[in-house]
Coordinates of C-alpha atoms in Angstrom, one line a residue:
X1 CA 0.0 0.0 0.0
X2 CA 1.4 3.4 -0.9
X3 CA 2.2 5.5 2.1
X4 CA 0.2 8.8 2.3
X5 CA 2.3 11.8 1.6
X6 CA 3.1 14.0 4.6
X7 CA 1.5 17.4 4.6
X8 CA 2.8 20.6 6.2
X9 CA 1.3 21.5 9.5
X10 CA -1.5 24.1 9.4
X11 CA -0.6 27.7 10.2
X12 CA -2.3 29.4 13.1
X13 CA -5.7 30.7 12.2
X14 CA -7.6 33.4 14.2
X15 CA -9.5 31.9 17.2
X16 CA -13.3 31.8 16.8
X17 CA -15.0 35.0 17.8
X18 CA -16.0 35.2 21.4
X19 CA -13.6 32.5 22.5
X20 CA -11.1 32.9 25.4
X21 CA -9.8 29.4 25.9
X22 CA -7.3 27.4 23.8
X23 CA -9.0 25.0 21.4
X24 CA -8.4 21.4 22.4
X25 CA -7.7 18.3 20.3
X26 CA -11.0 16.8 21.3
X27 CA -12.8 19.8 19.6
X28 CA -10.8 19.3 16.5
X29 CA -11.8 15.6 16.6
X30 CA -15.5 16.4 16.9
X31 CA -15.4 18.9 14.0
X32 CA -13.4 16.5 11.8
X33 CA -15.6 13.5 12.7
X34 CA -12.6 11.4 13.7
X35 CA -11.1 10.1 17.0
X36 CA -8.9 12.2 19.2
X37 CA -6.1 9.7 18.6
X38 CA -6.2 10.3 14.9
X39 CA -6.0 14.1 15.5
X40 CA -3.0 13.6 17.7
X41 CA -1.2 11.5 15.1
X42 CA -2.0 13.8 12.2
X43 CA -1.0 17.0 14.0
X44 CA 2.2 15.4 15.3
X45 CA 2.8 14.2 11.7
X46 CA 3.3 10.6 13.0
X47 CA 2.2 7.4 11.3
X48 CA 1.6 5.3 14.4
X49 CA -0.8 2.3 14.2
X50 CA -3.1 2.0 11.2
X51 CA -2.5 4.0 8.1
X52 CA -4.4 7.3 8.1
X53 CA -5.9 8.2 4.7
X54 CA -5.1 11.5 2.9
X55 CA -8.7 12.4 3.1
X56 CA -8.8 12.0 6.9
X57 CA -5.6 13.9 7.3
X58 CA -7.1 16.8 5.3
X59 CA -10.2 16.8 7.4
X60 CA -8.1 17.1 10.6
X61 CA -6.0 19.9 9.2
X62 CA -9.0 21.8 7.9
X63 CA -10.7 21.5 11.3
X64 CA -7.6 22.6 13.1
X65 CA -7.3 25.7 10.9
X66 CA -11.0 26.5 11.5
X67 CA -10.7 26.3 15.2
X68 CA -7.3 28.1 15.4
X69 CA -5.7 25.1 17.1
X70 CA -2.0 25.2 17.9
X71 CA -0.1 22.8 20.1
X72 CA 0.5 23.7 23.7
X73 CA 4.2 24.7 23.9
X74 CA 4.4 23.6 27.6
X75 CA 3.2 20.2 26.6
X76 CA 5.8 20.1 23.9
X77 CA 8.6 21.0 26.3
X78 CA 7.4 18.3 28.6
X79 CA 7.4 15.7 25.8
X80 CA 10.9 16.7 24.9
X81 CA 12.2 15.9 28.3
X82 CA 13.6 12.3 28.2
X83 CA 15.1 10.3 31.0
X84 CA 16.0 7.1 29.1
X85 CA 13.4 5.0 30.8
X86 CA 11.0 2.6 29.1
X87 CA 8.0 1.3 31.0
X88 CA 6.7 -2.3 30.8
X89 CA 3.1 -2.7 32.0
X90 CA 1.7 -6.2 32.8
X91 CA -2.0 -6.5 33.6
X92 CA -1.3 -8.9 36.4
X93 CA -1.2 -8.4 40.2
X94 CA 2.5 -9.3 40.4
X95 CA 5.1 -9.0 37.6
X96 CA 5.5 -12.4 35.8
X97 CA 9.2 -13.2 36.5
X98 CA 8.8 -17.0 36.9
X99 CA 10.8 -18.6 34.0
X100 CA 7.8 -20.9 33.4
X101 CA 5.4 -18.0 32.9
X102 CA 4.4 -17.5 29.3
X103 CA 5.4 -13.8 29.6
X104 CA 8.9 -14.5 30.7
X105 CA 10.5 -15.1 27.3
X106 CA 8.9 -11.8 26.1
X107 CA 10.6 -10.0 29.0
X108 CA 14.0 -11.6 28.1
X109 CA 13.8 -10.0 24.7
X110 CA 12.6 -6.7 26.1
X111 CA 15.4 -6.5 28.6
X112 CA 18.2 -7.4 26.2
X113 CA 17.0 -5.0 23.5
X114 CA 16.4 -2.1 26.0
X115 CA 20.0 -2.5 27.2
X116 CA 21.2 -2.5 23.6
X117 CA 19.3 0.7 22.9
X118 CA 20.6 2.4 26.0
X119 CA 17.4 2.4 28.0
X120 CA 16.6 1.3 31.6
X121 CA 13.3 -0.4 32.4
X122 CA 10.5 0.5 34.8
X123 CA 8.2 -2.4 35.6
X124 CA 4.5 -1.7 36.3
X125 CA 1.7 -4.1 37.2
X126 CA -2.1 -3.9 37.6
X127 CA -1.9 -4.3 41.4
X128 CA -2.5 -0.7 42.3
X129 CA -5.4 -0.4 39.9
X130 CA -7.1 -3.7 40.7
X131 CA -5.9 -5.5 37.6
X132 CA -6.6 -5.0 33.9
X133 CA -9.1 -2.4 33.1
X134 CA -9.8 -1.4 36.7
X135 CA -9.1 1.8 38.6
X136 CA -10.8 4.4 36.5
X137 CA -9.5 6.9 34.0
X138 CA -6.2 7.5 35.8
X139 CA -5.3 3.9 36.4
X140 CA -2.4 4.0 33.9
X141 CA -1.3 7.6 34.6
X142 CA 1.8 6.5 36.5
X143 CA 3.4 4.9 33.4
X144 CA 4.2 8.5 32.3
X145 CA 7.2 8.3 34.6
X146 CA 8.8 6.6 31.7
X147 CA 9.5 8.1 28.2
X148 CA 7.1 5.5 26.7
X149 CA 5.5 2.2 27.7
X150 CA 5.1 -1.3 26.4
X151 CA 2.0 -3.1 27.4
X152 CA 1.6 -6.9 27.7
X153 CA -1.8 -8.7 28.1
X154 CA -4.6 -10.2 26.2
X155 CA -7.2 -7.8 27.7
X156 CA -5.9 -4.2 27.9
X157 CA -8.2 -1.3 29.0
X158 CA -9.0 0.2 25.6
X159 CA -10.2 3.6 26.8
X160 CA -7.1 4.3 28.9
X161 CA -4.8 3.3 26.0
X162 CA -6.7 5.6 23.7
X163 CA -6.2 8.4 26.2
X164 CA -2.5 7.9 26.3
X165 CA -2.2 7.8 22.5
X166 CA -4.4 10.9 22.2
X167 CA -2.1 12.7 24.5
X168 CA 0.9 11.8 22.3
X169 CA 2.4 9.5 24.8
X170 CA 4.5 6.7 23.1
X171 CA 2.7 3.4 23.5
X172 CA 3.3 0.0 22.0
X173 CA 1.1 -3.1 22.7
X174 CA 2.8 -6.5 22.5
X175 CA 0.2 -8.3 20.5
X176 CA -2.2 -7.3 17.7
X177 CA -4.5 -4.4 18.7
X178 CA -5.5 -2.9 15.4
X179 CA -9.0 -2.3 16.6
X180 CA -7.6 0.6 18.6
X181 CA -6.9 3.4 16.1
X182 CA -3.5 5.0 16.5
X183 CA -2.1 2.4 18.9
X184 CA 1.2 0.9 17.7
X185 CA 1.6 -2.9 18.2
X186 CA 4.0 -5.7 17.5
X187 CA 2.5 -9.2 17.0
X188 CA 3.0 -12.7 15.8
X189 CA 1.5 -14.0 12.6
X190 CA -0.9 -16.4 14.1
X191 CA -3.1 -16.5 11.0
X192 CA -0.4 -18.0 8.7
X193 CA 1.0 -20.3 11.5
X194 CA -2.4 -21.7 12.3
X195 CA -3.2 -22.3 8.6
X196 CA 0.2 -24.1 8.2
X197 CA -0.8 -26.5 11.1
X198 CA -4.1 -27.3 9.4
X199 CA -2.3 -27.9 6.1
X200 CA 0.0 -30.3 7.8
X201 CA -2.9 -32.3 9.2
X202 CA -4.8 -32.3 5.9
X203 CA -1.7 -33.6 4.0
X204 CA -1.5 -36.4 6.6
X205 CA -5.0 -37.5 5.5
X206 CA -7.3 -35.9 8.1
X207 CA -10.7 -34.9 6.6
X208 CA -12.5 -33.8 9.8
X209 CA -10.7 -31.5 12.2
X210 CA -12.1 -29.5 15.2
X211 CA -10.6 -26.4 16.8
X212 CA -10.9 -26.2 20.6
X213 CA -10.7 -22.7 22.0
X214 CA -11.8 -20.5 24.9
X215 CA -14.8 -18.2 24.6
X216 CA -12.7 -15.2 24.3
X217 CA -12.6 -12.3 21.7
X218 CA -9.0 -11.4 22.3
X219 CA -7.2 -10.7 19.0
X220 CA -4.8 -13.6 19.5
X221 CA -7.7 -16.0 19.7
X222 CA -9.5 -14.5 16.8
X223 CA -6.4 -14.7 14.6
X224 CA -5.8 -18.3 15.4
X225 CA -9.4 -19.2 14.6
X226 CA -9.2 -17.2 11.3
X227 CA -6.1 -19.0 10.3
X228 CA -7.6 -22.4 11.2
X229 CA -10.7 -21.7 9.1
X230 CA -8.6 -20.4 6.2
X231 CA -6.6 -23.6 6.3
X232 CA -9.7 -25.7 6.3
X233 CA -11.2 -23.9 3.3
X234 CA -7.9 -24.1 1.4
X235 CA -7.8 -27.9 2.0
X236 CA -11.4 -28.3 1.0
X237 CA -12.4 -29.5 4.5
X238 CA -15.7 -28.6 6.3
X239 CA -15.1 -25.2 7.9
X240 CA -18.6 -24.4 9.3
X241 CA -19.6 -23.8 12.9
X242 CA -19.2 -27.5 13.8
X243 CA -15.5 -27.1 13.1
X244 CA -15.0 -24.9 16.1
X245 CA -15.7 -25.8 19.8
X246 CA -15.8 -22.6 21.7
X247 CA -16.2 -22.9 25.5
X248 CA -16.1 -20.6 28.5
X249 CA -14.7 -23.5 30.5
X250 CA -13.1 -26.1 28.3
X251 CA -11.8 -28.1 31.2
X252 CA -15.3 -28.8 32.5
X253 CA -17.2 -29.0 29.2
X254 CA -14.8 -31.0 27.0
X255 CA -15.4 -34.5 28.4
X256 CA -14.3 -37.9 27.3
X257 CA -17.9 -38.6 26.3
X258 CA -18.0 -35.6 24.0
X259 CA -14.7 -36.6 22.5
X260 CA -16.0 -40.1 21.7
X261 CA -19.1 -38.5 20.0
X262 CA -16.8 -36.5 17.7
X263 CA -14.8 -39.6 16.9
X264 CA -18.0 -41.5 16.0
X265 CA -18.9 -38.6 13.7
X266 CA -15.6 -39.0 11.8
X267 CA -13.4 -36.4 13.5
X268 CA -9.8 -37.6 13.6
X269 CA -7.8 -34.6 14.6
X270 CA -8.2 -31.8 17.2
X271 CA -6.4 -28.4 17.3
X272 CA -6.3 -26.3 20.5
X273 CA -5.3 -22.7 21.0
X274 CA -2.7 -21.6 23.4
X275 CA -3.8 -19.0 26.0
X276 CA -2.4 -17.7 29.3
X277 CA -4.5 -20.3 31.1
X278 CA -3.7 -23.2 28.9
X279 CA -7.3 -24.4 29.5
X280 CA -8.1 -25.6 25.9
X281 CA -5.0 -27.8 25.5
X282 CA -5.2 -29.2 29.1
X283 CA -8.9 -30.0 28.6
X284 CA -8.1 -31.8 25.3
X285 CA -5.3 -33.8 26.7
X286 CA -7.4 -34.8 29.8
X287 CA -10.3 -35.9 27.6
X288 CA -8.1 -38.1 25.4
X289 CA -6.6 -39.7 28.5
X290 CA -9.9 -40.3 30.2
X291 CA -11.3 -41.8 27.0
X292 CA -8.5 -44.3 27.0
X293 CA -7.1 -43.1 23.7
X294 CA -3.5 -42.7 22.5
X295 CA -2.2 -39.8 20.5
X296 CA -1.3 -40.0 17.7
X297 CA -2.4 -43.6 17.2
X298 CA -6.1 -43.1 17.9
X299 CA -6.4 -39.4 17.4
X300 CA -4.1 -36.6 16.3
X301 CA -3.6 -33.4 18.4
X302 CA -2.0 -30.1 17.6
X303 CA -1.4 -27.0 19.6
X304 CA -1.4 -23.4 18.2
X305 CA 1.4 -22.3 20.5
X306 CA 3.3 -23.8 23.4
X307 CA 2.0 -26.1 26.1
X308 CA 1.4 -24.8 29.7
X309 CA 4.2 -25.4 32.1
X310 CA 2.6 -28.3 33.9
X311 CA 2.4 -30.2 30.6
X312 CA 5.7 -29.2 29.2
X313 CA 7.4 -32.6 30.2
X314 CA 5.0 -34.6 28.0
X315 CA 5.3 -35.4 24.3
X316 CA 6.2 -32.3 22.3
X317 CA 2.9 -31.3 20.6
X318 CA 2.6 -30.7 16.9
X319 CA 2.0 -27.0 16.3
X320 CA 4.1 -23.9 16.2
X321 CA 6.5 -21.9 18.4
X322 CA 5.9 -18.3 19.2
X323 CA 9.2 -16.3 18.9
X324 CA 8.6 -14.5 22.2
X325 CA 12.1 -13.1 22.8
X326 CA 12.1 -11.7 19.2
X327 CA 8.7 -10.2 19.7
X328 CA 9.8 -8.5 22.9
X329 CA 12.9 -7.1 21.2
X330 CA 10.9 -5.9 18.2
X331 CA 8.4 -4.1 20.6
X332 CA 11.3 -2.3 22.3
X333 CA 12.7 -1.1 18.9
X334 CA 9.3 0.1 17.9
X335 CA 8.8 2.0 21.2
X336 CA 12.3 3.5 21.0
X337 CA 11.5 4.8 17.6
X338 CA 8.3 6.4 18.8
X339 CA 10.0 8.0 21.8
X340 CA 12.6 9.5 19.3
X341 CA 9.7 10.9 17.2
X342 CA 10.6 8.6 14.3
X343 CA 8.3 6.6 12.1
X344 CA 7.9 3.0 13.4
X345 CA 7.0 -0.1 11.5
X346 CA 4.7 -2.7 13.1
X347 CA 6.4 -6.0 12.4
X348 CA 4.3 -9.2 12.2
X349 CA 6.8 -11.8 13.3
X350 CA 6.7 -15.3 11.8
X351 CA 6.0 -18.3 14.0
X352 CA 8.0 -21.5 13.3
X353 CA 6.2 -24.8 12.6
X354 CA 6.9 -27.5 15.1
X355 CA 6.4 -31.1 13.8
X356 CA 6.0 -32.5 17.3
X357 CA 4.9 -36.1 18.3
X358 CA 1.2 -35.8 18.7
X359 CA -0.1 -35.9 15.2
X360 CA 0.1 -38.5 12.5
X361 CA -2.1 -40.1 9.9
X362 CA -5.7 -40.9 10.8
X363 CA -6.4 -44.4 12.2
X364 CA -7.2 -47.1 9.7
X365 CA -10.9 -48.1 9.9
X366 CA -11.9 -51.6 9.0

């Protein structure tokens, strides 16, 4: 896609008659019919997050001229003051430093890249705000102690992140968040990786495959399901609603009896998503064991990610590996570029296919 050409900033227009206060970005946003985050990015001449069309840029510039908007010089001076600190915010009660925690490899990449870029880190958690999304409009205000902040978590408080972006504060989310306009993010290509897993199973001879996932609309879950369904369609396999088992509590609802019903209906392979809880993969493995089945002899299993720590000693599952250290490092590079006022790309990092030992050809029926 061709990048929109940058426009010069609008000159100062006379303030509307009868007005005594300085026009705000929120007023420019209302007049232009766009979000405040978009106004912030256009007026700062940055290309953070989703591409902003030339038409939208022009609407913002015209609205700014009409209102006589000019940036607050005090705010600009504050933004120019840097202390070489990058924040890392985790929406957890305590910071996940256990080597078995799924966030830990991300943090390894973050720490190494921050040191290479000449930054120290400030670690924040959700403890003082009651966890993700709690604490009201100022719950994330303390991250401003750092020059910019990297956020980790499947469920981030959208309104608060929008507010930070609208204020011009450098923010990067580790994981796709393109539903939040103007928010920069670095993510893994779960769509292509999930499709590759389905292709592997289809080439092994499986004609009926079911995806087991949590009832969760997080972008990481949505991307995995999208890739799974694309892989099913590409292989000419049934990709309707029956191909996805979505449960709020897979460990309770995915029983051995339900698994046997699927097998009687011709399902020969199951794919589970990885999440922070590991519930889908754990439920699938438990159901296979309780049904007295063997994987891959009786049924093939695949995991879209890595197994939870308590199952890591078992057979290596077929699936893909998430390059967590590389993602952490890429997020720091993106954040450092934003702090420096530079354009920042949003890399989509490739996940590596893992052959594993839990999938093979479908069982021979007599």
